[in-house]
């Protein structure tokens, strides 16, 4: 019985092994393929969902982007009528009508200024290049030139030399700063159009095609200008205006926040508050906004008068305001990286001695910057700006006095003379080497001196922002300030100094201790 059972069990094991060898390869392969397909489908669906969610967030954050997409769709649909309507299709043909669609796709920008800039550059480059190409073609094919050669060799040479010279000169003009800033696209279109018209015009049967090509380009550019201006326009000038006063507000928040963080305990600030940290980092957007400001200012100069902005609004002055803001932001960046985030920390005793006046300097400076932001935002001259600037400069002068007094804090106080006693005599007879004088370490002084010097420099650069904004107000014709707050000038709180008397304009200078 036992041997029979062993034989049966051995036969069963052999059949199982044979089944494992023959069958499972295909089953495992198919199961692996199914698992791979499921993972691929799930991953693809997850990525598509994230993409749709991100697109939804972009549309919600800035609905103007959705409007721009719809405007481009309208323009492309209208210009496609050259294919859909047979009279237009018969007039221009398939090869020429496609230039209208290409023009719309290439020149339609997000802002009115960007669209108008590209359209006018394309129109100017196309017309100038087309006229020059047809003129050179006419000169090359006149009767007395052809009669001497007997063929088109001279015409070919003239066309080739003209294409070489004009293409080279137009390309070189794109390196000139004034041309590159405003007419770079026009120079590129000039090269393209001149070359195409010269090549196509070499054969007489292609002259009509060149003329139709220019016509369709003109139709496409005019259509883009009309839709961009009259269908929910997005003005580059308004974007530049909003960018400038938003950056000024961010500058004030960063200055006041970081000075408070430096002179106060860390417990007073909520490090976990992301919104607060984002406000403190606002100066970085000022440092990185130069390219955007230059681009918007360039586009804004192409725009017609709209809203509160006249036709010749001083857009260049906004660039000067931005430059003065970046100059101040660089000082704030140096204050943060050189003092606040430095490994060498100032002495707490010295910080307490000078913290009040530094806090007042940052507070008054932030008030001036916010008043400038309000001036640009409302396009009205401020009636309080000169008072705020005066207070800011006065506090900065007091900070300078405090900075001059700072070295005397390290000199030990002199003892008053007393009557001679045996105890005093014994004290005087002691060797001087046993006298102990506490001296502040130099590494505890440098960060504080650096921070106060940077605060004073920030005040100076804020004065530069004030001058730039006042120049903008004069050039742009900002409305005069209302006199609602004029009656409050005599009631200003001038308690920023502990020893300053109310009602007086002069500032008491602290006497220096004897050396």
Coordinates of C-alpha atoms in Angstrom, one line a residue:
X1 CA 0.0 0.0 0.0
X2 CA 2.7 2.4 0.9
X3 CA 4.7 2.1 -2.4
X4 CA 1.5 2.6 -4.4
X5 CA 0.8 5.8 -2.6
X6 CA 4.3 7.0 -3.2
X7 CA 4.0 6.3 -6.9
X8 CA 0.6 8.1 -7.1
X9 CA 2.0 11.1 -5.2
X10 CA 5.1 11.2 -7.5
X11 CA 2.9 11.1 -10.6
X12 CA 0.8 13.9 -9.3
X13 CA 3.8 16.1 -8.5
X14 CA 5.2 15.5 -12.0
X15 CA 1.9 16.5 -13.6
X16 CA 1.8 19.7 -11.5
X17 CA 5.4 20.6 -12.4
X18 CA 4.6 20.0 -16.1
X19 CA 1.6 22.2 -15.8
X20 CA 3.7 24.9 -14.1
X21 CA 6.2 24.7 -16.9
X22 CA 3.8 24.7 -19.9
X23 CA 0.8 26.9 -18.8
X24 CA 1.9 29.7 -16.4
X25 CA 4.2 31.6 -18.8
X26 CA 1.3 32.9 -20.9
X27 CA -0.9 33.5 -17.9
X28 CA 1.8 35.4 -16.1
X29 CA 2.6 37.5 -19.2
X30 CA -1.1 38.4 -19.7
X31 CA -1.6 39.3 -16.0
X32 CA 1.5 41.5 -16.1
X33 CA 0.2 43.2 -19.2
X34 CA -3.2 43.8 -17.5
X35 CA -1.5 45.2 -14.4
X36 CA 0.7 47.5 -16.6
X37 CA -2.3 48.8 -18.6
X38 CA -4.3 49.5 -15.4
X39 CA -1.4 51.4 -13.9
X40 CA -0.8 53.3 -17.1
X41 CA -4.5 54.2 -17.4
X42 CA -4.8 55.3 -13.8
X43 CA -1.6 57.4 -14.0
X44 CA -2.7 59.0 -17.3
X45 CA -6.1 59.8 -15.8
X46 CA -4.4 61.3 -12.7
X47 CA -2.2 63.5 -14.8
X48 CA -5.1 64.6 -17.0
X49 CA -7.1 65.5 -13.8
X50 CA -4.2 67.5 -12.4
X51 CA -3.8 69.3 -15.7
X52 CA -7.5 70.2 -15.8
X53 CA -7.4 71.3 -12.2
X54 CA -4.4 73.5 -12.8
X55 CA -6.1 75.0 -15.9
X56 CA -9.2 75.7 -13.9
X57 CA -7.2 77.5 -11.2
X58 CA -5.4 79.6 -13.9
X59 CA -8.7 80.6 -15.4
X60 CA -10.2 81.5 -12.0
X61 CA -7.2 83.5 -10.9
X62 CA -7.1 85.5 -14.1
X63 CA -10.3 85.4 -16.2
X64 CA -8.7 87.7 -18.8
X65 CA -6.6 84.7 -20.1
X66 CA -9.8 82.9 -20.9
X67 CA -11.1 86.1 -22.7
X68 CA -7.9 86.3 -24.7
X69 CA -8.3 82.7 -25.8
X70 CA -11.9 83.4 -26.9
X71 CA -10.8 86.5 -28.8
X72 CA -8.1 84.5 -30.7
X73 CA -10.8 81.9 -31.6
X74 CA -13.0 84.6 -32.9
X75 CA -10.3 86.1 -35.0
X76 CA -9.2 82.8 -36.5
X77 CA -12.8 81.9 -37.2
X78 CA -13.5 85.1 -39.0
X79 CA -10.3 85.0 -41.1
X80 CA -11.1 81.3 -42.0
X81 CA -14.0 82.7 -44.1
X82 CA -11.4 83.1 -46.9
X83 CA -11.7 79.3 -47.2
X84 CA -15.4 78.8 -46.4
X85 CA -16.9 81.6 -48.6
X86 CA -16.3 80.9 -52.3
X87 CA -16.2 84.5 -53.6
X88 CA -13.3 85.2 -51.2
X89 CA -11.7 81.9 -51.9
X90 CA -11.9 82.5 -55.6
X91 CA -10.5 86.0 -55.2
X92 CA -7.4 85.1 -53.2
X93 CA -6.9 81.3 -53.6
X94 CA -5.7 78.7 -51.2
X95 CA -2.0 79.6 -51.1
X96 CA -2.7 83.3 -50.5
X97 CA -5.6 83.0 -48.0
X98 CA -3.4 81.0 -45.7
X99 CA -1.3 84.1 -45.0
X100 CA -4.2 85.8 -43.3
X101 CA -4.6 82.9 -40.9
X102 CA -0.8 82.8 -40.2
X103 CA -0.9 86.5 -39.6
X104 CA -3.7 86.3 -37.0
X105 CA -2.0 83.4 -35.2
X106 CA 1.4 85.2 -35.1
X107 CA 0.4 88.8 -34.2
X108 CA -2.4 88.3 -31.8
X109 CA -1.1 89.0 -28.3
X110 CA -2.6 89.1 -24.8
X111 CA -2.6 92.9 -24.5
X112 CA -3.8 95.6 -26.9
X113 CA -0.3 97.2 -27.0
X114 CA 1.3 93.9 -27.9
X115 CA -1.2 93.2 -30.7
X116 CA -1.0 96.8 -32.1
X117 CA 2.8 96.7 -31.9
X118 CA 3.1 93.5 -33.9
X119 CA 0.4 94.4 -36.3
X120 CA 1.9 97.8 -37.2
X121 CA 5.4 96.3 -37.4
X122 CA 4.0 93.6 -39.8
X123 CA 2.1 96.1 -41.9
X124 CA 5.1 98.5 -42.0
X125 CA 7.6 95.8 -42.8
X126 CA 5.3 94.1 -45.4
X127 CA 4.5 97.4 -47.2
X128 CA 8.1 98.7 -47.2
X129 CA 9.5 95.4 -48.3
X130 CA 6.9 94.8 -50.9
X131 CA 7.3 98.3 -52.5
X132 CA 11.1 98.0 -52.5
X133 CA 11.0 94.5 -54.0
X134 CA 8.6 95.5 -56.7
X135 CA 10.6 98.6 -57.4
X136 CA 13.8 96.7 -57.7
X137 CA 12.1 94.1 -59.9
X138 CA 10.9 96.9 -62.2
X139 CA 14.3 98.4 -62.4
X140 CA 15.9 95.1 -63.2
X141 CA 13.5 94.2 -65.9
X142 CA 13.3 97.5 -67.9
X143 CA 13.9 97.4 -71.6
X144 CA 17.4 98.8 -71.9
X145 CA 18.9 96.4 -69.4
X146 CA 17.2 93.4 -71.0
X147 CA 18.2 94.5 -74.5
X148 CA 21.9 94.6 -73.6
X149 CA 22.0 91.1 -71.9
X150 CA 19.5 89.3 -74.2
X151 CA 18.4 87.2 -71.2
X152 CA 17.6 87.6 -67.5
X153 CA 21.1 87.3 -66.2
X154 CA 21.4 90.9 -65.2
X155 CA 17.9 90.9 -63.7
X156 CA 18.9 87.8 -61.6
X157 CA 22.2 89.5 -60.5
X158 CA 20.3 92.7 -59.4
X159 CA 17.7 90.8 -57.5
X160 CA 20.4 88.6 -55.8
X161 CA 22.5 91.6 -54.8
X162 CA 19.4 93.5 -53.5
X163 CA 18.3 90.6 -51.4
X164 CA 21.8 90.2 -50.0
X165 CA 22.3 93.8 -49.1
X166 CA 18.8 94.6 -47.7
X167 CA 18.7 91.3 -45.7
X168 CA 22.1 92.0 -44.2
X169 CA 21.3 95.6 -43.3
X170 CA 17.9 94.7 -41.9
X171 CA 19.5 92.0 -39.8
X172 CA 22.1 94.4 -38.5
X173 CA 19.5 96.9 -37.6
X174 CA 18.0 94.4 -35.1
X175 CA 21.1 94.8 -33.0
X176 CA 20.5 98.5 -32.5
X177 CA 18.9 99.1 -29.0
X178 CA 16.3 101.5 -30.3
X179 CA 15.2 99.3 -33.2
X180 CA 15.3 96.1 -31.1
X181 CA 13.1 97.6 -28.4
X182 CA 10.2 98.6 -30.7
X183 CA 10.8 97.4 -34.3
X184 CA 12.6 94.0 -34.0
X185 CA 9.5 92.2 -35.3
X186 CA 9.1 94.6 -38.2
X187 CA 12.7 94.2 -39.3
X188 CA 12.2 90.4 -39.4
X189 CA 9.0 90.7 -41.4
X190 CA 10.8 93.1 -43.8
X191 CA 13.4 90.4 -44.5
X192 CA 10.8 87.7 -45.0
X193 CA 8.5 89.7 -47.2
X194 CA 11.3 91.2 -49.3
X195 CA 12.8 87.8 -50.0
X196 CA 9.5 86.2 -50.9
X197 CA 8.3 89.0 -53.1
X198 CA 11.7 89.2 -54.9
X199 CA 11.7 85.4 -55.5
X200 CA 8.1 85.2 -56.6
X201 CA 8.3 88.4 -58.7
X202 CA 11.1 86.9 -60.7
X203 CA 8.5 85.0 -62.7
X204 CA 5.8 87.3 -64.1
X205 CA 3.0 84.8 -63.5
X206 CA 3.6 85.2 -59.7
X207 CA 3.1 88.9 -59.5
X208 CA -0.6 88.6 -58.6
X209 CA 0.2 86.1 -55.9
X210 CA 2.6 88.5 -54.3
X211 CA 0.0 91.3 -54.4
X212 CA -2.7 89.0 -52.9
X213 CA -0.3 87.9 -50.2
X214 CA 0.2 91.5 -49.1
X215 CA -3.5 92.1 -49.2
X216 CA -4.3 89.1 -47.0
X217 CA -1.7 90.1 -44.5
X218 CA -3.2 93.6 -44.2
X219 CA -6.7 92.1 -43.8
X220 CA -5.4 89.8 -41.0
X221 CA -3.6 92.6 -39.1
X222 CA -6.5 95.0 -39.3
X223 CA -8.9 92.3 -38.0
X224 CA -6.6 91.6 -35.1
X225 CA -6.4 95.3 -34.1
X226 CA -10.2 95.7 -34.3
X227 CA -11.0 92.6 -32.2
X228 CA -8.2 93.4 -29.7
X229 CA -9.4 97.0 -29.0
X230 CA -13.2 96.6 -29.2
X231 CA -13.8 93.1 -27.7
X232 CA -13.0 93.1 -23.9
X233 CA -9.6 95.0 -24.3
X234 CA -6.7 94.1 -22.1
X235 CA -4.5 97.2 -21.8
X236 CA -0.8 96.9 -21.1
X237 CA -0.8 100.4 -19.6
X238 CA -3.3 99.4 -16.9
X239 CA -1.2 96.3 -16.1
X240 CA 1.9 98.4 -15.8
X241 CA 0.1 101.0 -13.6
X242 CA -1.2 98.2 -11.3
X243 CA 2.2 96.4 -11.2
X244 CA 4.0 99.6 -10.0
X245 CA 1.7 100.5 -7.1
X246 CA 1.4 96.8 -6.1
X247 CA 5.2 96.6 -6.0
X248 CA 5.4 99.7 -3.9
X249 CA 3.0 98.2 -1.3
X250 CA 5.1 95.0 -1.2
X251 CA 8.2 97.1 -0.6
X252 CA 6.6 98.7 2.4
X253 CA 5.4 95.4 3.9
X254 CA 8.9 93.8 3.5
X255 CA 10.7 96.8 5.1
X256 CA 8.5 97.1 8.1
X257 CA 8.1 93.3 8.6
X258 CA 11.8 92.5 8.5
X259 CA 12.9 95.4 10.7
X260 CA 10.3 94.3 13.3
X261 CA 11.6 90.7 13.0
X262 CA 15.2 91.9 13.6
X263 CA 14.5 94.1 16.7
X264 CA 11.8 92.0 18.3
X265 CA 11.8 88.6 19.8
X266 CA 11.1 85.7 17.4
X267 CA 8.1 84.7 19.5
X268 CA 6.3 87.8 18.4
X269 CA 6.1 86.6 14.8
X270 CA 4.2 83.5 13.6
X271 CA 6.7 81.6 11.5
X272 CA 4.0 79.2 10.4
X273 CA 1.9 81.8 8.9
X274 CA 2.5 81.5 5.1
X275 CA 0.6 84.6 4.3
X276 CA 2.8 86.7 6.6
X277 CA 6.0 85.1 5.1
X278 CA 4.7 85.8 1.6
X279 CA 4.3 89.5 2.5
X280 CA 7.8 89.6 3.9
X281 CA 9.1 88.2 0.6
X282 CA 7.4 90.9 -1.5
X283 CA 10.6 92.8 -2.1
X284 CA 11.8 89.9 -4.3
X285 CA 9.0 90.5 -6.8
X286 CA 10.3 94.1 -7.0
X287 CA 13.8 92.9 -7.9
X288 CA 12.5 90.5 -10.5
X289 CA 10.0 92.8 -12.3
X290 CA 12.3 94.7 -14.5
X291 CA 11.7 92.7 -17.7
X292 CA 8.0 92.8 -17.2
X293 CA 8.0 96.5 -16.6
X294 CA 10.1 97.2 -19.7
X295 CA 7.9 94.9 -21.9
X296 CA 4.6 96.5 -20.6
X297 CA 6.0 100.0 -21.0
X298 CA 7.0 99.2 -24.6
X299 CA 3.6 97.8 -25.4
X300 CA 1.8 100.7 -23.6
X301 CA 3.4 103.3 -25.9
X302 CA 1.6 101.7 -28.9
X303 CA -1.8 101.9 -27.3
X304 CA -4.3 104.6 -28.0
X305 CA -5.6 106.8 -25.2
X306 CA -8.0 104.9 -22.9
X307 CA -9.6 105.5 -19.6
X308 CA -7.5 107.8 -17.4
X309 CA -4.4 107.4 -19.6
X310 CA -4.0 110.0 -22.4
X311 CA -2.5 109.3 -25.8
X312 CA 1.0 110.5 -24.8
X313 CA 1.0 109.2 -21.2
X314 CA 4.6 109.2 -19.7
X315 CA 5.1 105.5 -19.7
X316 CA 8.9 105.9 -19.6
X317 CA 8.5 107.5 -16.2
X318 CA 7.1 104.3 -14.8
X319 CA 10.4 102.6 -15.6
X320 CA 12.2 105.3 -13.6
X321 CA 9.9 104.7 -10.7
X322 CA 10.6 101.0 -11.0
X323 CA 14.4 101.6 -11.1
X324 CA 14.2 103.7 -7.9
X325 CA 12.1 101.0 -6.2
X326 CA 14.7 98.3 -7.2
X327 CA 17.4 100.5 -5.7
X328 CA 15.6 100.5 -2.4
X329 CA 14.8 96.8 -2.6
X330 CA 18.5 96.0 -3.0
X331 CA 19.2 97.8 0.3
X332 CA 16.4 95.7 1.9
X333 CA 17.9 92.6 0.5
X334 CA 21.3 93.6 1.9
X335 CA 19.7 94.3 5.3
X336 CA 18.1 90.8 5.3
X337 CA 21.0 88.8 4.1
X338 CA 23.8 90.8 5.8
X339 CA 22.1 91.3 9.2
X340 CA 18.9 89.4 9.9
X341 CA 20.0 86.1 8.3
X342 CA 23.7 86.5 9.3
X343 CA 25.4 84.1 11.7
X344 CA 27.0 87.1 13.6
X345 CA 24.3 88.5 15.8
X346 CA 24.4 91.9 17.5
X347 CA 24.4 92.2 21.3
X348 CA 20.9 92.3 22.8
X349 CA 22.0 95.2 25.0
X350 CA 22.9 97.3 22.0
X351 CA 19.8 96.3 20.1
X352 CA 17.6 97.4 23.0
X353 CA 19.4 100.7 23.1
X354 CA 18.7 101.5 19.5
X355 CA 15.6 99.4 18.7
X356 CA 13.0 102.0 19.3
X357 CA 14.4 104.6 16.9
X358 CA 15.0 101.9 14.3
X359 CA 11.5 100.7 14.5
X360 CA 10.3 104.3 14.1
X361 CA 12.5 104.8 11.1
X362 CA 11.0 101.7 9.4
X363 CA 7.4 102.7 10.4
X364 CA 7.8 106.2 9.0
X365 CA 9.5 105.0 5.9
X366 CA 6.7 102.4 5.3
X367 CA 4.1 105.2 5.7
X368 CA 5.9 107.2 3.0
X369 CA 6.0 104.3 0.6
X370 CA 2.3 103.4 1.1
X371 CA 1.4 107.0 0.5
X372 CA 3.3 106.9 -2.8
X373 CA 1.4 103.7 -3.7
X374 CA -1.9 105.5 -3.0
X375 CA -0.8 108.4 -5.1
X376 CA -0.1 106.2 -8.1
X377 CA -3.2 104.1 -7.6
X378 CA -5.7 107.0 -7.3
X379 CA -3.7 109.3 -9.7
X380 CA -4.1 112.1 -7.2
X381 CA -1.3 114.1 -5.6
X382 CA -1.0 113.6 -1.9
X383 CA -1.3 116.5 0.5
X384 CA 0.5 114.6 3.3
X385 CA 3.6 113.3 1.4
X386 CA 5.9 116.2 2.3
X387 CA 4.9 116.0 6.0
X388 CA 5.6 112.3 6.0
X389 CA 8.9 112.7 4.2
X390 CA 9.9 115.4 6.7
X391 CA 9.1 113.2 9.7
X392 CA 11.0 110.3 8.1
X393 CA 14.1 112.4 7.5
X394 CA 13.9 113.8 11.1
X395 CA 13.8 110.3 12.6
X396 CA 16.7 109.3 10.3
X397 CA 18.8 112.2 11.6
X398 CA 18.1 111.1 15.2
X399 CA 19.2 107.6 14.2
X400 CA 22.5 109.1 12.9
X401 CA 23.0 110.9 16.3
X402 CA 22.3 107.6 18.1
X403 CA 24.9 105.9 15.8
X404 CA 27.5 108.6 16.7
X405 CA 26.8 108.1 20.4
X406 CA 27.1 104.3 20.1
X407 CA 31.0 104.2 20.6
X408 CA 30.7 105.9 24.0
X409 CA 28.7 103.0 25.4
X410 CA 31.9 101.0 25.5
X411 CA 33.8 103.5 27.7
X412 CA 33.5 102.7 31.5
X413 CA 31.8 105.6 33.4
X414 CA 34.2 107.9 35.4
X415 CA 34.0 107.7 39.2
X416 CA 33.4 110.9 41.1
X417 CA 36.2 112.2 43.3
X418 CA 35.7 111.4 47.0
X419 CA 37.5 112.4 50.3
X420 CA 40.8 110.6 50.9
X421 CA 40.3 107.7 53.3
X422 CA 42.6 104.9 54.2
X423 CA 40.4 102.6 52.1
X424 CA 40.7 104.8 49.1
X425 CA 44.4 105.1 49.5
X426 CA 44.8 101.4 49.6
X427 CA 42.6 101.2 46.5
X428 CA 44.7 103.7 44.6
X429 CA 47.9 101.9 45.6
X430 CA 46.7 98.7 43.9
X431 CA 48.3 98.0 40.6
X432 CA 46.4 99.0 37.5
X433 CA 46.6 95.6 36.1
X434 CA 43.9 94.4 38.5
X435 CA 41.4 96.9 37.1
X436 CA 38.7 95.0 35.1
X437 CA 36.9 96.8 32.2
X438 CA 34.1 95.1 30.3
X439 CA 34.6 95.6 26.6
X440 CA 31.9 94.7 24.0
X441 CA 33.2 92.2 21.4
X442 CA 33.6 93.7 18.0
X443 CA 31.5 91.1 16.2
X444 CA 28.6 92.2 18.4
X445 CA 28.9 95.7 17.1
X446 CA 29.4 95.3 13.3
X447 CA 25.9 93.8 12.6
X448 CA 24.2 96.6 14.4
X449 CA 26.2 99.3 12.8
X450 CA 25.5 97.7 9.4
X451 CA 21.8 97.5 9.9
X452 CA 21.5 101.1 11.1
X453 CA 23.6 102.3 8.2
X454 CA 21.4 100.4 5.8
X455 CA 18.3 101.9 7.3
X456 CA 19.7 105.4 6.8
X457 CA 20.6 104.4 3.2
X458 CA 17.0 103.1 2.7
X459 CA 15.6 106.5 3.8
X460 CA 17.8 108.2 1.2
X461 CA 16.6 105.9 -1.6
X462 CA 13.0 106.3 -0.5
X463 CA 13.6 110.0 -1.2
X464 CA 14.6 109.0 -4.7
X465 CA 11.3 107.1 -5.1
X466 CA 9.4 110.3 -3.9
X467 CA 11.1 112.4 -6.5
X468 CA 10.3 109.9 -9.3
X469 CA 6.7 109.6 -8.3
X470 CA 6.3 113.4 -8.1
X471 CA 7.8 113.8 -11.5
X472 CA 5.3 111.2 -12.8
X473 CA 2.5 113.1 -11.2
X474 CA 3.6 116.3 -12.9
X475 CA 4.1 114.7 -16.4
X476 CA 0.9 112.7 -16.2
X477 CA -1.2 115.6 -14.9
X478 CA -2.4 113.9 -11.7
X479 CA -5.3 115.7 -10.0
X480 CA -4.4 118.1 -7.2
X481 CA -4.8 116.8 -3.7
X482 CA -7.9 117.6 -1.8
X483 CA -7.6 119.9 1.2
X484 CA -9.5 117.7 3.6
X485 CA -6.5 117.0 5.8
X486 CA -5.0 120.4 5.8
X487 CA -6.7 121.3 9.0
X488 CA -5.1 118.4 10.7
X489 CA -1.5 119.5 10.0
X490 CA -1.2 121.3 13.4
X491 CA -2.4 118.2 15.2
X492 CA 0.3 115.8 13.9
X493 CA 1.8 113.5 16.5
X494 CA 5.5 114.4 16.8
X495 CA 6.2 112.2 19.7
X496 CA 8.7 110.0 17.9
X497 CA 11.5 111.4 20.1
X498 CA 11.5 111.0 23.9
X499 CA 13.0 114.4 24.5
X500 CA 11.3 116.4 21.7
X501 CA 9.0 119.2 22.8
X502 CA 5.6 119.4 21.2
X503 CA 4.9 122.3 18.9
X504 CA 8.5 122.9 18.0
X505 CA 10.1 122.2 14.7
X506 CA 13.7 121.9 15.9
X507 CA 15.1 118.6 17.1
X508 CA 17.1 118.5 20.3
X509 CA 20.6 117.0 19.7
X510 CA 21.8 114.8 22.5
X511 CA 25.0 116.0 24.0
X512 CA 27.9 113.7 23.6
X513 CA 29.4 112.2 26.7
X514 CA 32.9 113.4 27.6
X515 CA 35.7 111.3 26.2

